[in-house]
mmCIF file of C-alpha atoms and ligand atoms in Angstrom:
data_model
loop_
_atom_site.group_PDB
_atom_site.id
_atom_site.type_symbol
_atom_site.label_atom_id
_atom_site.label_comp_id
_atom_site.label_asym_id
_atom_site.label_seq_id
_atom_site.Cartn_x
_atom_site.Cartn_y
_atom_site.Cartn_z
ATOM 1 C CA MET A 1 96.877 130.949 92.757
ATOM 2 C CA ALA A 2 95.430 128.237 94.880
ATOM 3 C CA SER A 3 97.405 127.900 98.019
ATOM 4 C CA ASN A 4 96.626 124.158 98.904
ATOM 5 C CA ALA A 5 96.930 122.328 96.123
ATOM 6 C CA SER A 6 100.380 120.616 96.543
ATOM 7 C CA GLU A 7 98.429 117.544 97.277
ATOM 8 C CA ASP A 8 97.981 116.996 93.525
ATOM 9 C CA GLU A 9 101.497 117.111 92.548
ATOM 10 C CA GLU A 10 102.278 113.632 92.823
ATOM 11 C CA LEU A 11 103.103 112.034 89.429
ATOM 12 C CA ALA A 12 106.631 112.060 87.935
ATOM 13 C CA PRO A 13 107.306 114.382 85.300
ATOM 14 C CA ASP A 14 107.863 111.401 83.080
ATOM 15 C CA ALA A 15 104.946 109.103 84.627
ATOM 16 C CA HIS A 16 103.629 107.016 82.092
ATOM 17 C CA GLY A 17 100.479 105.821 83.573
ATOM 18 C CA LEU A 18 98.874 102.548 82.678
ATOM 19 C CA TYR A 19 96.144 101.883 79.502
ATOM 20 C CA ASP A 20 94.007 104.303 80.984
ATOM 21 C CA ALA A 21 95.970 106.784 78.849
ATOM 22 C CA THR A 22 94.862 104.925 75.892
ATOM 23 C CA TRP A 23 91.020 104.960 76.688
ATOM 24 C CA GLN A 24 88.551 106.907 74.737
ATOM 25 C CA GLN A 25 84.891 107.957 75.289
ATOM 26 C CA PRO A 26 83.388 104.637 75.309
ATOM 27 C CA GLU A 27 85.565 103.022 78.010
ATOM 28 C CA TRP A 28 85.212 106.087 80.078
ATOM 29 C CA LYS A 29 81.475 106.247 79.688
ATOM 30 C CA ALA A 30 81.577 102.489 81.135
ATOM 31 C CA MET A 31 83.869 103.267 83.931
ATOM 32 C CA VAL A 32 81.153 105.643 85.081
ATOM 33 C CA GLU A 33 78.082 103.223 84.464
ATOM 34 C CA ARG A 34 80.493 100.711 86.617
ATOM 35 C CA LEU A 35 80.770 103.056 89.240
ATOM 36 C CA VAL A 36 76.776 102.864 89.584
ATOM 37 C CA ASP A 37 76.459 99.327 88.509
ATOM 38 C CA ASP A 38 78.660 98.087 91.329
ATOM 39 C CA GLY A 39 77.201 100.258 93.717
ATOM 40 C CA PHE A 40 80.279 102.666 94.229
ATOM 41 C CA VAL A 41 77.639 105.637 93.826
ATOM 42 C CA THR A 42 74.267 106.373 92.854
ATOM 43 C CA TRP A 43 73.470 108.332 89.597
ATOM 44 C CA LYS A 44 72.304 111.030 91.961
ATOM 45 C CA GLU A 45 75.953 111.632 93.388
ATOM 46 C CA ALA A 46 77.692 111.092 90.369
ATOM 47 C CA ALA A 47 75.257 113.886 88.792
ATOM 48 C CA ALA A 48 75.984 115.927 91.995
ATOM 49 C CA THR A 49 79.387 115.859 92.262
ATOM 50 C CA LEU A 50 79.625 117.045 88.641
ATOM 51 C CA LEU A 51 77.370 119.909 89.074
ATOM 52 C CA GLY A 52 79.682 120.887 92.363
ATOM 53 C CA GLU A 53 82.530 120.880 90.142
ATOM 54 C CA LEU A 54 80.668 122.959 87.315
ATOM 55 C CA ASN A 55 80.215 125.756 89.703
ATOM 56 C CA PRO A 56 82.207 128.590 88.619
ATOM 57 C CA PRO A 57 85.178 129.605 91.253
ATOM 58 C CA GLN A 58 84.085 132.370 94.220
ATOM 59 C CA VAL A 59 86.074 135.275 92.441
ATOM 60 C CA GLY A 60 84.476 137.561 94.830
ATOM 61 C CA THR A 61 86.139 136.123 97.710
ATOM 62 C CA GLN A 62 89.611 135.045 95.882
ATOM 63 C CA ILE A 63 89.874 138.644 93.965
ATOM 64 C CA ALA A 64 87.456 141.329 95.052
ATOM 65 C CA SER A 65 87.997 140.669 98.616
ATOM 66 C CA SER A 66 91.422 139.239 98.357
ATOM 67 C CA ASP A 67 93.378 140.097 101.541
ATOM 68 C CA ALA A 68 95.291 143.410 100.858
ATOM 69 C CA GLY A 69 98.392 142.344 102.337
ATOM 70 C CA THR A 70 98.894 139.170 100.253
ATOM 71 C CA PHE A 71 97.315 140.400 96.996
ATOM 72 C CA GLY A 72 97.623 143.856 95.019
ATOM 73 C CA PHE A 73 94.159 143.365 93.455
ATOM 74 C CA LYS A 74 92.808 146.089 95.584
ATOM 75 C CA ALA A 75 95.598 148.537 95.433
ATOM 76 C CA ASN A 76 96.134 148.157 91.464
ATOM 77 C CA HIS A 77 92.453 148.507 90.988
ATOM 78 C CA ARG A 78 92.238 151.748 93.291
ATOM 79 C CA ALA A 79 95.269 153.306 91.430
ATOM 80 C CA ALA A 80 93.714 152.434 87.930
ATOM 81 C CA PHE A 81 90.072 153.160 88.686
ATOM 82 C CA PRO A 82 89.648 155.390 92.197
ATOM 83 C CA ASP A 83 85.800 155.680 91.708
ATOM 84 C CA GLU A 84 85.067 152.144 90.304
ATOM 85 C CA SER A 85 84.336 148.879 92.137
ATOM 86 C CA LEU A 86 86.383 146.369 92.012
ATOM 87 C CA MET A 87 83.731 143.529 92.271
ATOM 88 C CA SER A 88 81.979 145.002 88.935
ATOM 89 C CA HIS A 89 85.495 145.123 87.134
ATOM 90 C CA VAL A 90 86.111 141.449 88.256
ATOM 91 C CA LEU A 91 82.625 140.351 87.061
ATOM 92 C CA GLU A 92 83.414 141.818 83.824
ATOM 93 C CA TRP A 93 86.641 139.806 83.637
ATOM 94 C CA PHE A 94 85.042 136.540 84.226
ATOM 95 C CA TYR A 95 82.046 136.712 81.915
ATOM 96 C CA SER A 96 84.467 137.513 79.147
ATOM 97 C CA GLU A 97 86.180 134.485 79.895
ATOM 98 C CA SER A 98 85.813 131.355 77.924
ATOM 99 C CA GLY A 99 84.607 129.334 81.183
ATOM 100 C CA ARG A 100 87.315 126.222 79.977
ATOM 101 C CA CYS A 101 90.528 125.706 81.241
ATOM 102 C CA VAL A 102 92.958 127.454 78.987
ATOM 103 C CA HIS A 103 95.896 125.096 79.823
ATOM 104 C CA VAL A 104 97.763 123.906 76.822
ATOM 105 C CA VAL A 105 99.835 120.834 77.016
ATOM 106 C CA ASP A 106 101.562 119.587 73.976
ATOM 107 C CA GLY A 107 99.386 121.470 71.814
ATOM 108 C CA ALA A 108 96.075 120.608 72.933
ATOM 109 C CA THR A 109 94.136 122.922 75.282
ATOM 110 C CA CYS A 110 92.747 121.013 78.290
ATOM 111 C CA GLY A 111 89.620 123.117 77.867
ATOM 112 C CA THR A 112 87.841 121.662 80.921
ATOM 113 C CA ARG A 113 84.837 123.138 82.946
ATOM 114 C CA LEU A 114 85.544 121.293 86.256
ATOM 115 C CA ASP A 115 86.926 122.888 89.284
ATOM 116 C CA LEU A 116 88.044 125.660 87.432
ATOM 117 C CA GLN A 117 90.173 128.311 89.369
ATOM 118 C CA ALA A 118 91.273 132.369 88.630
ATOM 119 C CA ASP A 119 95.078 131.903 87.803
ATOM 120 C CA HIS A 120 97.698 134.172 86.818
ATOM 121 C CA VAL A 121 98.719 134.681 83.003
ATOM 122 C CA ASN A 122 102.329 135.679 83.951
ATOM 123 C CA GLY A 123 102.721 134.042 87.414
ATOM 124 C CA ARG A 124 103.570 136.069 90.499
ATOM 125 C CA GLU A 125 107.035 134.334 90.548
ATOM 126 C CA ASN A 126 107.897 136.306 87.431
ATOM 127 C CA PHE A 127 107.265 139.867 89.354
ATOM 128 C CA ARG A 128 110.021 139.144 92.188
ATOM 129 C CA GLU A 129 110.569 142.671 92.740
ATOM 130 C CA ASN A 130 106.700 143.297 93.644
ATOM 131 C CA PRO A 131 104.693 140.156 93.379
ATOM 132 C CA HIS A 132 101.460 142.502 93.951
ATOM 133 C CA ALA A 133 102.113 143.993 90.404
ATOM 134 C CA ALA A 134 101.121 140.342 89.173
ATOM 135 C CA ASP A 135 97.713 140.948 90.824
ATOM 136 C CA THR A 136 95.805 142.871 87.722
ATOM 137 C CA LEU A 137 92.558 141.490 86.079
ATOM 138 C CA ASP A 138 94.059 141.700 82.510
ATOM 139 C CA ASN A 139 96.629 139.153 84.006
ATOM 140 C CA LEU A 140 93.946 136.735 85.038
ATOM 141 C CA THR A 141 92.842 133.757 83.239
ATOM 142 C CA LEU A 142 90.968 130.562 84.355
ATOM 143 C CA ARG A 143 92.724 127.180 84.615
ATOM 144 C CA CYS A 144 91.547 123.910 86.134
ATOM 145 C CA ARG A 145 92.882 123.423 89.248
ATOM 146 C CA ARG A 146 95.360 120.512 88.266
ATOM 147 C CA HIS A 147 96.800 122.932 85.748
ATOM 148 C CA ASN A 148 97.169 126.030 88.004
ATOM 149 C CA VAL A 149 99.024 123.588 90.225
ATOM 150 C CA ALA A 150 100.625 121.809 87.005
ATOM 151 C CA LYS A 151 101.725 125.527 85.664
ATOM 152 C CA ARG A 152 103.387 126.660 88.805
ATOM 153 C CA LYS A 153 105.438 123.810 89.320
ATOM 154 C CA SER A 154 106.320 123.498 85.903
ATOM 155 C CA HIS A 155 105.156 120.074 85.527
ATOM 156 C CA VAL A 156 105.318 118.841 82.015
ATOM 157 C CA ASN A 157 103.159 115.969 80.861
ATOM 158 C CA ASN A 158 104.557 112.932 79.069
ATOM 159 C CA ALA A 159 104.674 112.302 75.552
ATOM 160 C CA ASN A 160 100.999 113.091 74.531
ATOM 161 C CA ARG A 161 99.731 110.390 77.277
ATOM 162 C CA THR A 162 96.916 112.321 79.418
ATOM 163 C CA LEU A 163 97.078 110.971 82.743
ATOM 164 C CA LEU A 164 94.633 111.296 85.449
ATOM 165 C CA PRO A 165 95.832 113.320 88.604
ATOM 166 C CA ALA A 166 97.412 110.814 90.980
ATOM 167 C CA GLN A 167 93.934 111.079 93.822
ATOM 168 C CA GLN A 168 91.987 109.842 90.469
ATOM 169 C CA ALA A 169 94.614 107.617 89.249
ATOM 170 C CA LEU A 170 94.736 105.632 92.611
ATOM 171 C CA MET A 171 91.113 104.824 92.379
ATOM 172 C CA TRP A 172 91.321 103.988 88.600
ATOM 173 C CA ILE A 173 93.808 101.267 89.494
ATOM 174 C CA LEU A 174 91.977 100.120 92.387
ATOM 175 C CA ILE A 175 88.527 99.892 90.692
ATOM 176 C CA GLU A 176 89.674 99.007 86.932
ATOM 177 C CA ILE A 177 92.943 96.588 87.869
ATOM 178 C CA GLN A 178 91.725 95.480 91.262
ATOM 179 C CA PRO A 179 95.103 94.382 92.589
ATOM 180 C CA TYR A 180 94.959 91.572 94.667
ATOM 181 C CA THR A 181 97.056 92.668 97.535
ATOM 182 C CA LYS A 182 98.036 95.751 98.983
ATOM 183 C CA TYR A 183 101.613 95.468 97.820
ATOM 184 C CA ASP A 184 100.598 94.849 94.275
ATOM 185 C CA PHE A 185 98.339 98.235 94.594
ATOM 186 C CA GLY A 186 101.562 99.782 96.036
ATOM 187 C CA ARG A 187 103.497 98.597 92.810
ATOM 188 C CA LEU A 188 101.069 99.640 90.317
ATOM 189 C CA CYS A 189 100.906 103.026 91.710
ATOM 190 C CA ARG A 190 104.544 103.023 91.107
ATOM 191 C CA ILE A 191 104.368 101.931 87.631
ATOM 192 C CA TYR A 192 101.667 104.538 87.005
ATOM 193 C CA GLY A 193 104.410 107.291 87.929
ATOM 194 C CA MET A 194 103.182 108.087 91.609
ATOM 195 C CA THR A 195 105.787 109.919 93.644
ATOM 196 C CA MET A 196 103.889 110.337 96.777
ATOM 197 C CA ALA A 197 104.530 108.678 100.202
ATOM 198 C CA SER A 198 103.491 105.039 100.063
ATOM 199 C CA VAL A 199 101.054 105.711 103.163
ATOM 200 C CA ARG A 200 98.789 107.464 100.328
ATOM 201 C CA PHE A 201 98.520 103.908 98.998
ATOM 202 C CA ASP A 202 97.907 102.297 102.586
ATOM 203 C CA GLU A 203 94.873 104.972 102.659
ATOM 204 C CA ALA A 204 93.202 104.258 99.310
ATOM 205 C CA TRP A 205 93.526 100.490 99.866
ATOM 206 C CA ALA A 206 90.866 100.992 102.346
ATOM 207 C CA MET A 207 88.100 101.302 99.537
ATOM 208 C CA ALA A 208 89.632 97.530 98.771
ATOM 209 C CA VAL A 209 88.791 96.283 102.352
ATOM 210 C CA TRP A 210 85.675 98.023 102.616
ATOM 211 C CA ARG A 211 84.479 96.503 99.074
ATOM 212 C CA GLU A 212 85.855 92.900 100.281
ATOM 213 C CA ARG A 213 83.457 93.242 103.321
ATOM 214 C CA GLU A 214 80.660 93.897 101.077
ATOM 215 C CA GLY A 215 81.565 90.666 98.966
ATOM 216 C CA ARG A 216 82.619 92.970 95.994
ATOM 217 C CA TYR A 217 86.371 92.467 95.641
ATOM 218 C CA GLN A 218 88.972 89.750 95.862
ATOM 219 C CA ILE A 219 92.042 90.246 98.255
ATOM 220 C CA ALA A 220 94.663 87.376 98.284
ATOM 221 C CA ALA A 221 94.269 85.838 101.151
ATOM 222 C CA VAL A 222 97.554 84.518 103.304
ATOM 223 C CA ALA A 223 95.549 81.507 104.230
ATOM 224 C CA GLY A 224 94.995 80.859 100.427
ATOM 225 C CA GLU A 225 97.148 78.577 97.898
ATOM 226 C CA TYR A 226 98.816 79.977 94.874
ATOM 227 C CA ASP A 227 101.158 78.499 92.247
ATOM 228 C CA LEU A 228 104.151 80.351 91.648
ATOM 229 C CA ILE A 229 105.213 81.059 88.065
ATOM 230 C CA VAL A 230 108.775 81.938 86.850
ATOM 231 C CA TRP A 231 109.356 84.134 83.716
ATOM 232 C CA PRO A 232 112.187 84.292 80.889
ATOM 233 C CA ASP A 233 113.486 87.100 82.445
ATOM 234 C CA GLY A 234 113.808 85.535 86.036
ATOM 235 C CA ALA A 235 110.890 87.296 87.723
ATOM 236 C CA VAL A 236 108.733 84.944 89.942
ATOM 237 C CA THR A 237 104.797 86.029 90.003
ATOM 238 C CA ARG A 238 101.728 84.299 91.366
ATOM 239 C CA ARG A 239 98.166 83.207 90.821
ATOM 240 C CA PHE A 240 95.542 81.642 92.702
ATOM 241 C CA ALA A 241 96.011 77.980 92.341
ATOM 242 C CA SER A 242 94.530 76.349 89.511
ATOM 243 C CA GLY A 243 95.353 73.297 87.332
ATOM 244 C CA GLU A 244 95.701 75.332 84.126
ATOM 245 C CA PRO A 245 98.846 75.427 81.915
ATOM 246 C CA SER A 246 101.224 78.823 82.588
ATOM 247 C CA PRO A 247 101.135 81.538 80.504
ATOM 248 C CA HIS A 248 103.041 80.878 77.229
ATOM 249 C CA GLY A 249 106.836 80.960 77.360
ATOM 250 C CA THR A 250 106.684 80.931 81.360
ATOM 251 C CA GLN A 251 106.836 77.673 83.951
ATOM 252 C CA ILE A 252 105.003 76.778 86.848
ATOM 253 C CA LEU A 253 107.678 76.800 89.662
ATOM 254 C CA ALA A 254 105.602 75.298 92.216
ATOM 255 C CA SER A 255 102.012 74.349 92.794
ATOM 256 C CA GLU A 256 99.868 74.838 95.619
ATOM 257 C CA VAL A 257 101.837 77.127 97.557
ATOM 258 C CA GLN A 258 100.674 77.937 100.971
ATOM 259 C CA GLY A 259 100.041 81.796 101.227
ATOM 260 C CA GLY A 260 101.718 82.043 104.601
ATOM 261 C CA ASP A 261 104.984 80.270 103.381
ATOM 262 C CA VAL A 262 108.334 81.905 103.045
ATOM 263 C CA PHE A 263 109.968 81.485 99.212
ATOM 264 C CA CYS A 264 113.862 81.326 99.788
ATOM 265 C CA PHE A 265 116.576 81.176 97.008
ATOM 266 C CA LEU A 266 119.952 81.172 95.688
ATOM 267 C CA ALA A 267 120.308 83.382 92.715
ATOM 268 C CA SER A 268 123.044 85.164 90.820
ATOM 269 C CA PRO A 269 123.556 87.761 87.920
ATOM 270 C CA ASP A 270 126.217 85.531 86.076
ATOM 271 C CA GLY A 271 126.501 82.179 87.983
ATOM 272 C CA VAL A 272 129.409 82.935 89.334
ATOM 273 C CA LYS A 273 129.523 81.531 92.863
ATOM 274 C CA ALA A 274 131.142 84.755 94.253
ATOM 275 C CA ASN A 275 128.046 86.511 93.384
ATOM 276 C CA LEU A 276 125.433 84.354 94.732
ATOM 277 C CA ARG A 277 123.263 85.852 97.053
ATOM 278 C CA TYR A 278 120.432 84.148 99.364
ATOM 279 C CA TYR A 279 117.062 85.720 99.269
ATOM 280 C CA GLU A 280 114.031 85.134 101.132
ATOM 281 C CA CYS A 281 110.505 86.650 100.168
ATOM 282 C CA ASP A 282 107.197 85.935 101.816
ATOM 283 C CA VAL A 283 104.495 84.225 99.243
ATOM 284 C CA ALA A 284 102.307 86.751 100.455
ATOM 285 C CA ARG A 285 104.537 89.720 99.230
ATOM 286 C CA ILE A 286 105.097 87.912 95.479
ATOM 287 C CA PRO A 287 103.126 89.827 92.941
ATOM 288 C CA PHE A 288 100.541 88.869 90.730
ATOM 289 C CA VAL A 289 100.044 89.866 87.129
ATOM 290 C CA TYR A 290 97.790 92.650 85.680
ATOM 291 C CA PRO A 291 97.703 94.334 82.328
ATOM 292 C CA LEU A 292 100.265 96.840 82.167
ATOM 293 C CA ASP A 293 99.263 98.565 78.966
ATOM 294 C CA SER A 294 102.400 98.334 76.707
ATOM 295 C CA ARG A 295 104.950 97.096 79.454
ATOM 296 C CA PRO A 296 105.982 93.603 79.957
ATOM 297 C CA PRO A 297 103.885 91.867 82.797
ATOM 298 C CA THR A 298 106.805 91.395 84.730
ATOM 299 C CA ASP A 299 107.013 94.778 85.278
ATOM 300 C CA ILE A 300 104.999 94.406 88.107
ATOM 301 C CA ALA A 301 107.842 92.505 90.061
ATOM 302 C CA ILE A 302 109.268 95.459 91.798
ATOM 303 C CA TRP A 303 110.100 96.434 95.227
ATOM 304 C CA PRO A 304 108.414 99.648 94.810
ATOM 305 C CA THR A 305 110.225 103.236 95.826
ATOM 306 C CA ALA A 306 109.630 106.704 95.056
ATOM 307 C CA LYS A 307 111.103 106.584 91.900
ATOM 308 C CA GLY A 308 109.724 103.827 90.871
ATOM 309 C CA GLY A 309 111.045 100.917 92.118
ATOM 310 C CA VAL A 310 114.066 98.149 91.823
ATOM 311 C CA PRO A 311 113.582 94.700 89.987
ATOM 312 C CA MET A 312 112.592 91.952 92.762
ATOM 313 C CA PRO A 313 114.749 89.023 92.797
ATOM 314 C CA PRO A 314 115.065 86.687 90.839
ATOM 315 C CA ARG A 315 114.100 88.763 88.402
ATOM 316 C CA GLY A 316 117.026 89.589 86.186
ATOM 317 C CA LEU A 317 119.201 86.870 87.873
ATOM 318 C CA GLN A 318 119.741 83.405 87.644
ATOM 319 C CA LEU A 319 117.701 81.018 89.869
ATOM 320 C CA HIS A 320 119.849 78.167 91.275
ATOM 321 C CA SER A 321 118.133 76.755 93.744
ATOM 322 C CA TRP A 322 114.785 77.301 95.989
ATOM 323 C CA VAL A 323 112.961 75.859 98.663
ATOM 324 C CA LEU A 324 109.808 77.091 100.224
ATOM 325 C CA ARG A 325 109.675 77.291 104.128
ATOM 326 C CA ARG A 326 107.021 77.547 106.764
ATOM 327 C CA PRO A 327 107.724 80.567 109.078
ATOM 328 C CA ASP A 328 108.931 78.089 111.559
ATOM 329 C CA GLU A 329 110.899 76.125 109.628
ATOM 330 C CA GLU A 330 114.979 76.643 108.905
ATOM 331 C CA VAL A 331 116.850 76.788 105.561
ATOM 332 C CA HIS A 332 119.949 75.178 105.560
ATOM 333 C CA LEU A 333 122.384 75.574 102.573
ATOM 334 C CA SER A 334 124.214 71.966 101.447
ATOM 335 C CA ALA A 335 127.042 71.830 99.664
ATOM 336 C CA LEU A 336 129.288 68.497 99.159
ATOM 337 C CA GLY A 337 127.512 67.150 102.158
ATOM 338 C CA VAL A 338 128.254 70.008 104.250
ATOM 339 C CA GLU A 339 124.919 71.993 105.725
ATOM 340 C CA ARG A 340 125.110 75.179 107.133
ATOM 341 C CA GLN A 341 122.342 77.307 108.540
ATOM 342 C CA THR A 342 121.124 80.375 106.166
ATOM 343 C CA PRO A 343 120.226 83.552 108.354
ATOM 344 C CA THR A 344 117.264 85.467 107.224
ATOM 345 C CA PRO A 345 118.507 88.238 104.824
ATOM 346 C CA LYS A 346 117.956 91.797 106.245
ATOM 347 C CA THR A 347 117.708 93.610 102.997
ATOM 348 C CA VAL A 348 115.941 92.981 99.549
ATOM 349 C CA ASN A 349 119.350 92.691 98.163
ATOM 350 C CA GLY A 350 119.812 89.091 99.916
ATOM 351 C CA LEU A 351 122.966 87.944 101.783
ATOM 352 C CA LYS A 352 126.256 87.057 100.552
ATOM 353 C CA VAL A 353 126.943 83.003 100.374
ATOM 354 C CA THR A 354 130.195 82.615 102.255
ATOM 355 C CA GLY A 355 132.077 79.720 103.934
ATOM 356 C CA LEU A 356 131.213 76.860 101.477
ATOM 357 C CA GLY A 357 134.716 75.848 101.058
ATOM 358 C CA ARG A 358 136.574 76.105 97.535
ATOM 359 C CA ARG A 359 135.793 72.682 96.588
ATOM 360 C CA ALA A 360 131.604 73.284 95.953
ATOM 361 C CA THR A 361 130.499 74.985 92.632
ATOM 362 C CA VAL A 362 127.597 76.792 92.084
ATOM 363 C CA ALA A 363 126.058 73.354 90.790
ATOM 364 C CA ASP A 364 126.898 71.640 94.317
ATOM 365 C CA LEU A 365 124.667 74.000 95.970
ATOM 366 C CA SER A 366 121.206 73.828 97.413
ATOM 367 C CA LEU A 367 118.934 74.950 99.516
ATOM 368 C CA VAL A 368 117.171 72.206 102.143
ATOM 369 C CA ILE A 369 114.823 72.463 104.881
ATOM 370 C CA ALA A 370 116.690 71.753 108.364
ATOM 371 C CA ALA A 371 115.915 68.489 109.727
ATOM 372 C CA ASP A 372 113.520 69.128 112.907
ATOM 373 C CA ALA A 373 115.675 68.952 115.934
ATOM 374 C CA SER A 374 113.185 67.808 118.290
HETATM 375 ZN ZN1 ZN B 401 93.085 122.136 82.866
#
């Protein structure tokens, strides 16, 4: 029945979440303690927030004093009980409820006492001839705000995984996983199953910026040094430069790379020269790896889209040649002693490689930093 809840509808119907979906009471308890211990909130604020969410909804305003033009509660009551006050009937209905959200997902009742709202059992959309006919007390129940929205929009939850609403999931990712860049934050949000505009991620990222200023969050600086790591599926990720071996099954592609450099590479799906493309990616946009629940770690290597994301080259491709350039340097494609400039690709799909002469094979091609003209 709430009208301003559309902002909650921001998870895809098949959203899978991350490892929050596997958390039990001890992990959630530790999370709340951490919010206090790490200085996000005080215990008083945590308690006060819960107390506010527990306060039962204002059914007097929503039902007894509802707008007669919008809702049929007043007219329907007057017709059935001409001499009795609507509010006394509203309270009678209200007190007879369990005071918990009755919404059922995959056989389990939500049951929360938080943020309850009066909601239709049989929705107004099923009374198309006369929506006001839906507005009777015996057609009302209590649902939490989230499930009030979910019911209206036929939101089906995924495979018994109980996910956080998008607003809470944004903070869970930021505080629990602590992505090192805004790009990675956006990737994690898409992997979680969020469908909202990416400006929501930019806004939520403010918490990372604020926390970094307090010395409580690490954002990967463009001025830093990084190791590039290549995975068996072709994905390239990075980590803060260290002398450590790379994760099992991976190789260090380059060590102590400048965060301001550009990773330039030739890749193809099949090693066929006609399918070669030239790509560039700022090192600052190359993802770090994070725990992704049951997903492979290279799932982070995406260009995020509203529907999730597309694999970020060279993930899923064969990497043929690569070079790191400074922003002011030019890369040339070299084949059999001939060099030509590679223009910067305008899209994430790379640039078709042409004009190399017929004799040059894929193995003859390499990328080189152009000699300084000056
Ligand atoms: Zn609920």
